[in-house]
Amino acid sequence: MKRRSFLQTSAALSAPILINGIPINAVARNSFLDFVNPDNDKILVLIQLSGGSDGLNCVLPLDQYSNLDKARNKIIIKESLGLKLSDKTALHPSMSDVKSLYDSGNLSLIHSVGYPNQNRSHFRSTDIWTSGSAADKVITTGWLGRYYDSMHPSYPTGYPNSSNPDPLAITVGGGVSQTCQGPVVNFSLAINNPDILAPIPESEINTSIPNTNYGKELRYIMTTLQQYNDYSDVIKNGYGLGGGTIPATGNALLDRLNIVAQLINGGMKTKVYVVNLNGFDTHSNQCDPDDHELGTQADLLSQLSGAMKGFQDLLIKYNLDKRVIGMTFSEFGRRIKANDSTGTDHGSAAPLFLFGSCIKGGMIGQNPTISDNVGNDEGVAMQNDFRSVYASLLIDWFQLDSSLVKQLLYEDFQKLPIIEGCVTTSILEDSQRDFSLNLSSSPNPADQYTILSFDTKDEFIRIKLYDSIGSEIKEVYSGNVGQGHHELRLDTSSLHPGNYVVRISSRTAQMTKLLSVLN
Amino acid sequence: MDRRQLFQKLTQIDLAEDKKQAIPLGAGLNKYSGQWNYSTAAHLLRRAMFGPTHEQIKQAVTDGLDVTIAKLFTPTSLSTKPLHYTDIADPYVKKGETWVGQKYALGVQGLNQTRDNSLFSWIFQNIMNEGVSITEKMMLFWHNHFVVSEIFLANISYDYLTTIRKNVLGDFKQMTKDISINGAMLLYLNGNTNTNRAPNENYARELMELFTLGKGDLAGPGDYTTYTEQDILAIAKVLTGWITPQNRSTDSNGIASVLPTVAFNPNLHDASTKILSHRFTNAQISNDGANEYNNLIEIIFKKREAATFICTKLYRYFVYYNIDETIQADIIEGMADKLIANNFNVGIVLKELLSSDHFYSNEAFGALIRSPYDWAFNTMKALRMEVPSDYITAYNLFISIYRTLISQSQAYFDLPNVAGWPAYYQEPVFHEIWINSISYPLRYTMGQNIVNKRIGYRLNGQGNNNFGADVAEYALGFDTPENASLLVDQVVAHLLPQAITQAQKDFLKSKLLGPLTDAQWTNTWNTFKADPNRTQNRTAVEARLRPFLVSLTTMPEYQLS
């Protein structure tokens, strides 16, 4: 497979290169440290929703309801039962806990998060989300793995140590997380139940490890054993100091987040925790056919919602809420149209939640636009690139310099107003933000052409055209424009009839517009 | 240098060194012509079957490579079917009889679980009772390839295993045809709700991405090089009309039951002509009703990727996960040529791979991280755990072991998703996923329990916890167990894939001897040998063998095959 060789090239880019036995980025590291705030004690908790979470039943666009009802009548949530966040937007009725987080200003709902050229494979799309890469680039390191690698290039050699006594990242209930995969080693440690952690007696170690595949794997296993033994007491102690076991709540996700809360409360310096909630691949029986507010998705969202709120409440009780934020993510949203199995197939963008006391509450972006003739394979068009969310967290939460973040994410991404207070944000003042690019298109539907009009500042902009499954058709424009109103003719005569999405983005804002093309 | 520094020095990975190593194979799939000895025979059997014993390896040395390969690939058949083994009242099946093919009565508390448990136990029994054969390893391979999960209808799950077993060492194309209309698959990937009125593309997508061609690079909108989004929609239509009727009935006693089967309903089949994309030279599939899926599979299998994709997976399962350009060119493409030339007969290709120079090269030896199943069955079988002869005891024991292994993330009919276990696809770590700070302690505990004969189950409140390895019988299989040093050498050769250092051997020997001197061990052993049925004699050798074997099965080296 060509994929393999491609991958090696890309991995080589971030692997330490040795010159006279000294890793180059050991030198570079010092400069990296100039770009981070050494006193930053902020913690990020990722909640991975595996399977592809259906966003349109989770966050209901009330202003699109009639078209949405046409497309997914068999599964849609009743308009009157949605938990209203605003006149236009409501939550799934099982998410009352998330609504209360929103009402108290501790939840940010980012609309339609995804990436260009949506890949609808679970595995590839999960890789894209965890690696923080573009859809057409195969990157095998995780977005947080690269962050750790820039900070701790020699890990695990010499770890734990006095300045890093705790695991750098922890996953609770599952394997290590791909988000923390570095070029050589994964930076996360997997745990289940901290109470039963106990060192494994070690034998004499092998002192003549050959440089073969056998040797490579043996080193890996030896390291895993050593790390487990080194960290198991540390974690157990931290857990005990934090308060120890909280009785099972009946919500498995909350149980895992409670472990996270106890570890943080015990003084652990671990910066990233990852937990997983599986089961969102709702091709069938997403809801009860007779009562759409019940069923698989309702149960999952109820579990998620209760866990988010329960975790936040515990953090407040511990007075830790200003140090911790949580974020949900899923590999994709689902199709706008329902299928015949009371379910939905793989789609494109979906809403994403961030929560915590340091979150700037509210919504970012607008409801997705649903046309009155939704195609079978149509997903929700992306408004916000998921890497914008990552970049915002790295800069505003972990206080990394934007130049380092650009290096970690390969490109410059627009920063979103997610964090408020708690840390000093440096890069962009919120007052500078401008979400009114005022993109519009006429005629729409377009016959042979359409005129795109929009307003900009004196800045660099990019306009791209996507088809209804999120594949990039072409770049309509990219370059610097002056401040003011602009119009651009887009020739549609060579496009197949159907629905398209026009997306305009600048460094500070973005907007999408649905475009229908006629025969 | 203290122990910690030494450790760190050893485990520091020198990438530049690794790069230098990773190159040439040259010989490719040429037949192995090197020395055939205990080490090579053990390597073959460890990879190709579950838990080879010392005796089986010795036999393979005597037999030579070709005869051993022939034995591994000799078709086997099962002499039993899963049995009803609990006291739950099944109106249609007596305790001790099989429920296969029998109606499933609705509303009987625990019946579904008991049938499922019976199936899982029966699978474990098959693995435990298997001799020198590649069959059960390949059953697990196919289960990870044609994934179905959480079916909860034991008859349907059993039919799925039968479908797999029919071509387990044979025709991959035929298996793909069979599985496309298999009840478990129709349920798992919603084929049974895929109709002309509302196509459900779930199976069509995975058929291309995960079962046959694999997803290539994105070449254009919706175009994944090997197939396109258009093809998925068209293929979903080809596969419409297959359903899984429950066949609900009520007998004269008023008991309602179901017996799910597979049927084709022409009224639900899309009768239009389906047009594939340029990736299939715009092939057309005209309406052919219940036979149409066969035509589709024939078209898919005309593409070379149908061969390269499965060969890649076979290679990763039996050899090692890393596939660089040289391995791709020399091994994978060679396997694919052979597979195509032999009408997709997988057995022929596997025989060649397992007989190749490459398979016995330094690149492959000991480099495979054992999956939980491989690890557990190896520990039980290689250390001579006895399978209880009474089926009720055996089933209760195996379902308990099945559950233990769920927590290590591997279980029949309980896979994380349709792509199978991440260890076989997740870049860049692959098999390393099996070992982490959760699974390692679990292996340690399970190894202790097997070696110390403390695995078991609870039934009706009674604990029955005295199953596990027969370590005394195990040691009896070696030539000179009375000599502590030689016993350590031989056990190491049997259980570990590569040589270890003298210091490591000395450590293991110290575990074997405990407070004893070499001479005292010899005495202890000889006393046992003279009267092995005397409990006291047996207990004395077991007391020394157990700490030794616990230490050995906990070593990082033992996690490798």
XYZ file of N, CA, C and O in Angstrom, chain B residues 290-385:
384
model
N -32.281 -12.845 -6.661
C -31.539 -13.450 -5.556
C -30.127 -13.853 -5.942
O -29.313 -14.195 -5.086
N -29.822 -13.840 -7.224
C -28.471 -14.209 -7.651
C -27.590 -12.983 -7.864
O -26.388 -13.098 -8.100
N -28.173 -11.814 -7.748
C -27.474 -10.594 -8.162
C -26.211 -10.329 -7.337
O -25.209 -9.865 -7.868
N -26.270 -10.646 -6.054
C -25.096 -10.374 -5.206
C -23.876 -11.167 -5.681
O -22.741 -10.715 -5.576
N -24.117 -12.369 -6.236
C -22.995 -13.152 -6.774
C -22.308 -12.409 -7.914
O -21.081 -12.378 -8.003
N -23.137 -11.810 -8.791
C -22.574 -11.058 -9.925
C -21.749 -9.881 -9.425
O -20.689 -9.566 -9.972
N -22.266 -9.240 -8.385
C -21.540 -8.104 -7.805
C -20.176 -8.533 -7.266
O -19.149 -7.897 -7.556
N -20.168 -9.606 -6.482
C -18.905 -10.037 -5.880
C -17.903 -10.424 -6.981
O -16.703 -10.150 -6.865
N -18.406 -11.044 -8.048
C -17.511 -11.377 -9.159
C -16.847 -10.116 -9.718
O -15.649 -10.103 -10.010
N -17.634 -9.051 -9.863
C -17.075 -7.797 -10.400
C -16.038 -7.219 -9.432
O -14.947 -6.810 -9.836
N -16.367 -7.203 -8.166
C -15.422 -6.657 -7.175
C -14.107 -7.456 -7.194
O -13.018 -6.885 -7.156
N -14.231 -8.768 -7.290
C -13.028 -9.599 -7.203
C -12.216 -9.620 -8.499
O -11.178 -10.260 -8.567
N -12.683 -8.887 -9.507
C -11.834 -8.710 -10.692
C -10.750 -7.670 -10.414
O -9.771 -7.565 -11.130
N -10.946 -6.902 -9.367
C -9.941 -5.872 -9.049
C -8.821 -6.466 -8.212
O -9.065 -7.219 -7.272
N -7.616 -6.066 -8.534
C -6.457 -6.611 -7.837
C -6.496 -6.306 -6.339
O -6.024 -7.096 -5.511
N -7.066 -5.164 -5.991
C -7.099 -4.790 -4.571
C -7.835 -5.828 -3.723
O -7.583 -5.940 -2.523
N -8.748 -6.567 -4.336
C -9.443 -7.611 -3.571
C -8.443 -8.643 -3.064
O -8.667 -9.287 -2.032
N -7.358 -8.811 -3.774
C -6.303 -9.732 -3.333
C -5.290 -9.043 -2.425
O -4.953 -9.547 -1.356
N -4.822 -7.863 -2.819
C -3.778 -7.208 -2.009
C -4.306 -6.848 -0.620
O -3.588 -6.961 0.366
N -5.568 -6.434 -0.560
C -6.105 -5.997 0.722
C -6.137 -7.150 1.740
O -5.679 -7.007 2.877
N -6.638 -8.299 1.325
C -6.723 -9.416 2.271
C -5.316 -9.949 2.579
O -5.041 -10.373 3.704
N -4.426 -9.911 1.604
C -3.055 -10.382 1.861
C -2.354 -9.495 2.885
O -1.581 -9.967 3.717
N -2.634 -8.197 2.813
C -2.081 -7.276 3.815
C -2.554 -7.670 5.209
O -1.770 -7.708 6.162
N -3.825 -7.987 5.307
C -4.355 -8.361 6.627
C -3.794 -9.694 7.110
O -3.495 -9.856 8.291
N -3.658 -10.643 6.188
C -3.071 -11.932 6.566
C -1.634 -11.751 7.042
O -1.203 -12.343 8.031
N -0.921 -10.910 6.322
C 0.478 -10.658 6.697
C 0.544 -10.063 8.102
O 1.314 -10.494 8.949
N -0.304 -9.061 8.353
C -0.279 -8.400 9.668
C -0.666 -9.372 10.783
O -0.197 -9.256 11.907
N -1.507 -10.306 10.458
C -1.995 -11.247 11.475
C -0.947 -12.322 11.773
O -0.797 -12.736 12.914
N -0.237 -12.762 10.749
C 0.670 -13.898 10.947
C 2.143 -13.510 11.048
O 2.942 -14.288 11.559
N 2.516 -12.358 10.500
C 3.952 -12.037 10.465
C 4.270 -10.828 11.342
O 4.815 -10.968 12.432
N 3.912 -9.636 10.880
C 4.235 -8.411 11.607
C 3.454 -7.286 10.969
O 3.050 -7.379 9.824
N 3.243 -6.214 11.726
C 2.357 -5.181 11.191
C 3.016 -4.224 10.216
O 2.367 -3.646 9.365
N 4.323 -4.037 10.354
C 4.956 -3.034 9.503
C 5.081 -3.535 8.071
O 5.647 -4.596 7.814
N 4.549 -2.751 7.141
C 4.661 -3.115 5.727
C 5.304 -1.939 5.011
O 4.658 -0.919 4.771
N 6.592 -2.064 4.724
C 7.259 -0.991 3.998
C 7.231 -1.306 2.512
O 6.644 -2.300 2.078
N 7.883 -0.469 1.736
C 7.808 -0.645 0.288
C 8.372 -1.991 -0.151
O 7.856 -2.630 -1.061
N 9.453 -2.414 0.513
C 10.071 -3.688 0.118
C 9.134 -4.848 0.414
O 8.960 -5.737 -0.428
N 8.541 -4.838 1.596
C 7.624 -5.930 1.946
C 6.409 -5.893 1.026
O 5.927 -6.925 0.565
N 5.952 -4.682 0.743
C 4.823 -4.558 -0.173
C 5.168 -5.211 -1.522
O 4.406 -6.018 -2.044
N 6.318 -4.856 -2.041
C 6.698 -5.350 -3.378
C 7.035 -6.837 -3.348
O 6.580 -7.606 -4.200
N 7.811 -7.251 -2.378
C 8.324 -8.620 -2.391
C 7.335 -9.633 -1.841
O 7.285 -10.764 -2.296
N 6.576 -9.234 -0.839
C 5.745 -10.208 -0.132
C 4.265 -10.034 -0.482
O 3.627 -10.946 -1.002
N 3.733 -8.866 -0.216
C 2.281 -8.678 -0.383
C 1.873 -8.884 -1.848
O 0.922 -9.610 -2.149
N 2.610 -8.244 -2.737
C 2.236 -8.378 -4.153
C 2.412 -9.821 -4.625
O 1.625 -10.325 -5.426
N 3.438 -10.472 -4.106
C 3.644 -11.884 -4.445
C 2.507 -12.758 -3.940
O 2.028 -13.661 -4.638
N 2.075 -12.477 -2.722
C 0.931 -13.211 -2.174
C -0.319 -12.963 -3.024
O -1.091 -13.891 -3.319
N -0.485 -11.701 -3.418
C -1.679 -11.358 -4.208
C -1.667 -12.082 -5.557
O -2.694 -12.594 -6.010
N -0.497 -12.128 -6.198
C -0.389 -12.868 -7.464
C -0.854 -14.306 -7.281
O -1.622 -14.848 -8.067
N -0.337 -14.895 -6.233
C -0.648 -16.291 -5.958
C -2.149 -16.472 -5.653
O -2.767 -17.434 -6.100
N -2.690 -15.536 -4.910
C -4.104 -15.642 -4.538
C -4.990 -15.565 -5.788
O -5.930 -16.348 -5.956
N -4.670 -14.626 -6.664
C -5.462 -14.473 -7.896
C -5.304 -15.715 -8.770
O -6.287 -16.246 -9.302
N -4.060 -16.200 -8.882
C -3.804 -17.374 -9.723
C -4.523 -18.614 -9.193
O -4.770 -19.566 -9.939
N -4.843 -18.618 -7.927
C -5.485 -19.791 -7.324
C -6.930 -19.513 -6.903
O -7.404 -20.051 -5.908
N -7.587 -18.679 -7.675
C -9.015 -18.420 -7.450
C -9.334 -18.071 -5.999
O -10.295 -18.551 -5.436
N -8.488 -17.257 -5.422
C -8.700 -16.728 -4.080
C -8.703 -17.803 -2.997
O -9.359 -17.663 -1.971
N -7.963 -18.855 -3.251
C -7.783 -19.873 -2.220
C -6.721 -19.392 -1.226
O -5.518 -19.378 -1.503
N -7.180 -18.999 -0.068
C -6.315 -18.381 0.935
C -5.309 -19.393 1.505
O -4.164 -19.055 1.810
N -5.733 -20.640 1.636
C -4.863 -21.667 2.199
C -3.555 -21.799 1.431
O -2.475 -21.904 2.016
N -3.655 -21.772 0.107
C -2.456 -21.938 -0.725
C -1.463 -20.797 -0.469
O -0.261 -21.012 -0.336
N -2.010 -19.595 -0.370
C -1.146 -18.429 -0.141
C -0.510 -18.482 1.252
O 0.677 -18.191 1.424
N -1.295 -18.893 2.232
C -0.781 -18.953 3.597
C 0.314 -20.007 3.735
O 1.309 -19.789 4.425
N 0.101 -21.135 3.083
C 1.141 -22.178 3.126
C 2.453 -21.620 2.594
O 3.519 -21.854 3.160
N 2.359 -20.883 1.504
C 3.578 -20.319 0.921
C 4.213 -19.296 1.865
O 5.426 -19.290 2.072
N 3.372 -18.449 2.460
C 3.899 -17.431 3.378
C 4.591 -18.088 4.577
O 5.701 -17.704 4.956
N 3.939 -19.073 5.152
C 4.484 -19.707 6.360
C 5.654 -20.634 6.045
O 6.297 -21.147 6.962
N 5.916 -20.862 4.757
C 7.085 -21.664 4.373
C 8.191 -20.798 3.803
O 9.187 -21.310 3.306
N 7.979 -19.477 3.833
C 8.913 -18.601 3.110
C 10.132 -18.229 3.941
O 10.093 -18.244 5.176
N 11.182 -17.868 3.249
C 12.382 -17.331 3.880
C 12.040 -16.152 4.776
O 12.535 -16.023 5.894
N 11.164 -15.304 4.257
C 10.807 -14.100 4.990
C 10.176 -14.424 6.346
O 10.470 -13.771 7.347
N 9.332 -15.440 6.369
C 8.660 -15.791 7.623
C 9.654 -16.228 8.692
O 9.420 -16.051 9.879
N 10.769 -16.806 8.241
C 11.778 -17.272 9.216
C 12.926 -16.278 9.373
O 13.945 -16.599 9.969
N 12.746 -15.071 8.797
C 13.822 -14.077 8.896
C 13.787 -13.391 10.249
O 12.815 -13.472 10.993
N 14.827 -12.665 10.502
C 14.953 -11.913 11.744
C 13.872 -10.856 11.884
O 13.555 -10.416 12.986
N 13.299 -10.439 10.765
C 12.251 -9.418 10.804
C 10.990 -9.954 11.467
O 10.185 -9.198 11.985
N 10.794 -11.256 11.364
C 9.543 -11.831 11.858
C 9.682 -12.493 13.219
O 8.758 -12.472 14.022
N 10.838 -13.038 13.481
C 11.019 -13.841 14.696
C 10.720 -13.071 15.980
O 11.378 -12.089 16.298
N 9.702 -13.525 16.696
C 9.434 -12.955 18.015
C 8.863 -11.558 18.008
O 8.733 -10.944 19.050
N 8.504 -11.028 16.823
C 8.121 -9.618 16.739
C 6.629 -9.380 16.929
O 6.183 -8.243 16.985
N 5.864 -10.454 17.004
C 4.410 -10.302 17.090
C 3.984 -10.213 18.557
O 4.284 -11.107 19.350
N 3.273 -9.155 18.890
C 2.739 -9.066 20.255
C 1.496 -9.945 20.332
O 0.597 -9.842 19.505
N 1.475 -10.820 21.307
C 0.363 -11.748 21.425
C -0.935 -11.014 21.730
O -0.979 -10.171 22.636
N -1.985 -11.390 21.032
C -3.313 -10.882 21.365
C -3.733 -11.527 22.686
O -3.152 -12.536 23.094
N -4.752 -10.990 23.362
C -5.204 -11.636 24.607
C -5.550 -13.111 24.413
O -5.212 -13.941 25.261
N -6.226 -13.450 23.301
C -6.571 -14.855 23.070
C -5.313 -15.693 22.869
O -5.199 -16.790 23.396
N -4.408 -15.176 22.086
C -3.187 -15.936 21.837
C -2.426 -16.133 23.145
O -1.914 -17.211 23.435
N -2.373 -15.087 23.922
C -1.652 -15.154 25.198
C -2.316 -16.161 26.144
O -1.665 -17.023 26.728
N -3.626 -16.049 26.287
C -4.328 -16.887 27.270
C -4.340 -18.354 26.841
O -4.052 -19.252 27.655
N -4.679 -18.614 25.590
C -4.721 -20.012 25.149
C -3.332 -20.624 25.118
O -3.165 -21.819 25.364
N -2.343 -19.809 24.807
C -0.979 -20.331 24.859
C -0.628 -20.747 26.288
O -0.072 -21.816 26.524
N -0.972 -19.886 27.232
C -0.624 -20.185 28.619
C -1.353 -21.438 29.103
O -0.775 -22.283 29.784
N -2.612 -21.579 28.706
C -3.369 -22.751 29.163
C -2.943 -24.024 28.433
O -2.747 -25.075 29.055
N -2.798 -23.933 27.121
C -2.517 -25.157 26.358
C -1.055 -25.587 26.466
O -0.760 -26.763 26.666
N -0.144 -24.621 26.325
C 1.273 -24.986 26.372
C 1.647 -25.531 27.746
O 2.510 -26.385 27.877
N 0.956 -25.039 28.791
C 1.253 -25.509 30.144
C 0.319 -26.645 30.566
O 0.158 -26.914 31.757
N -0.284 -27.266 29.594
C -1.012 -28.520 29.814
C -2.195 -28.403 30.766
O -2.372 -29.248 31.653
N -2.991 -27.379 30.566
C -4.228 -27.339 31.352
C -5.187 -28.390 30.798
O -5.386 -28.500 29.605
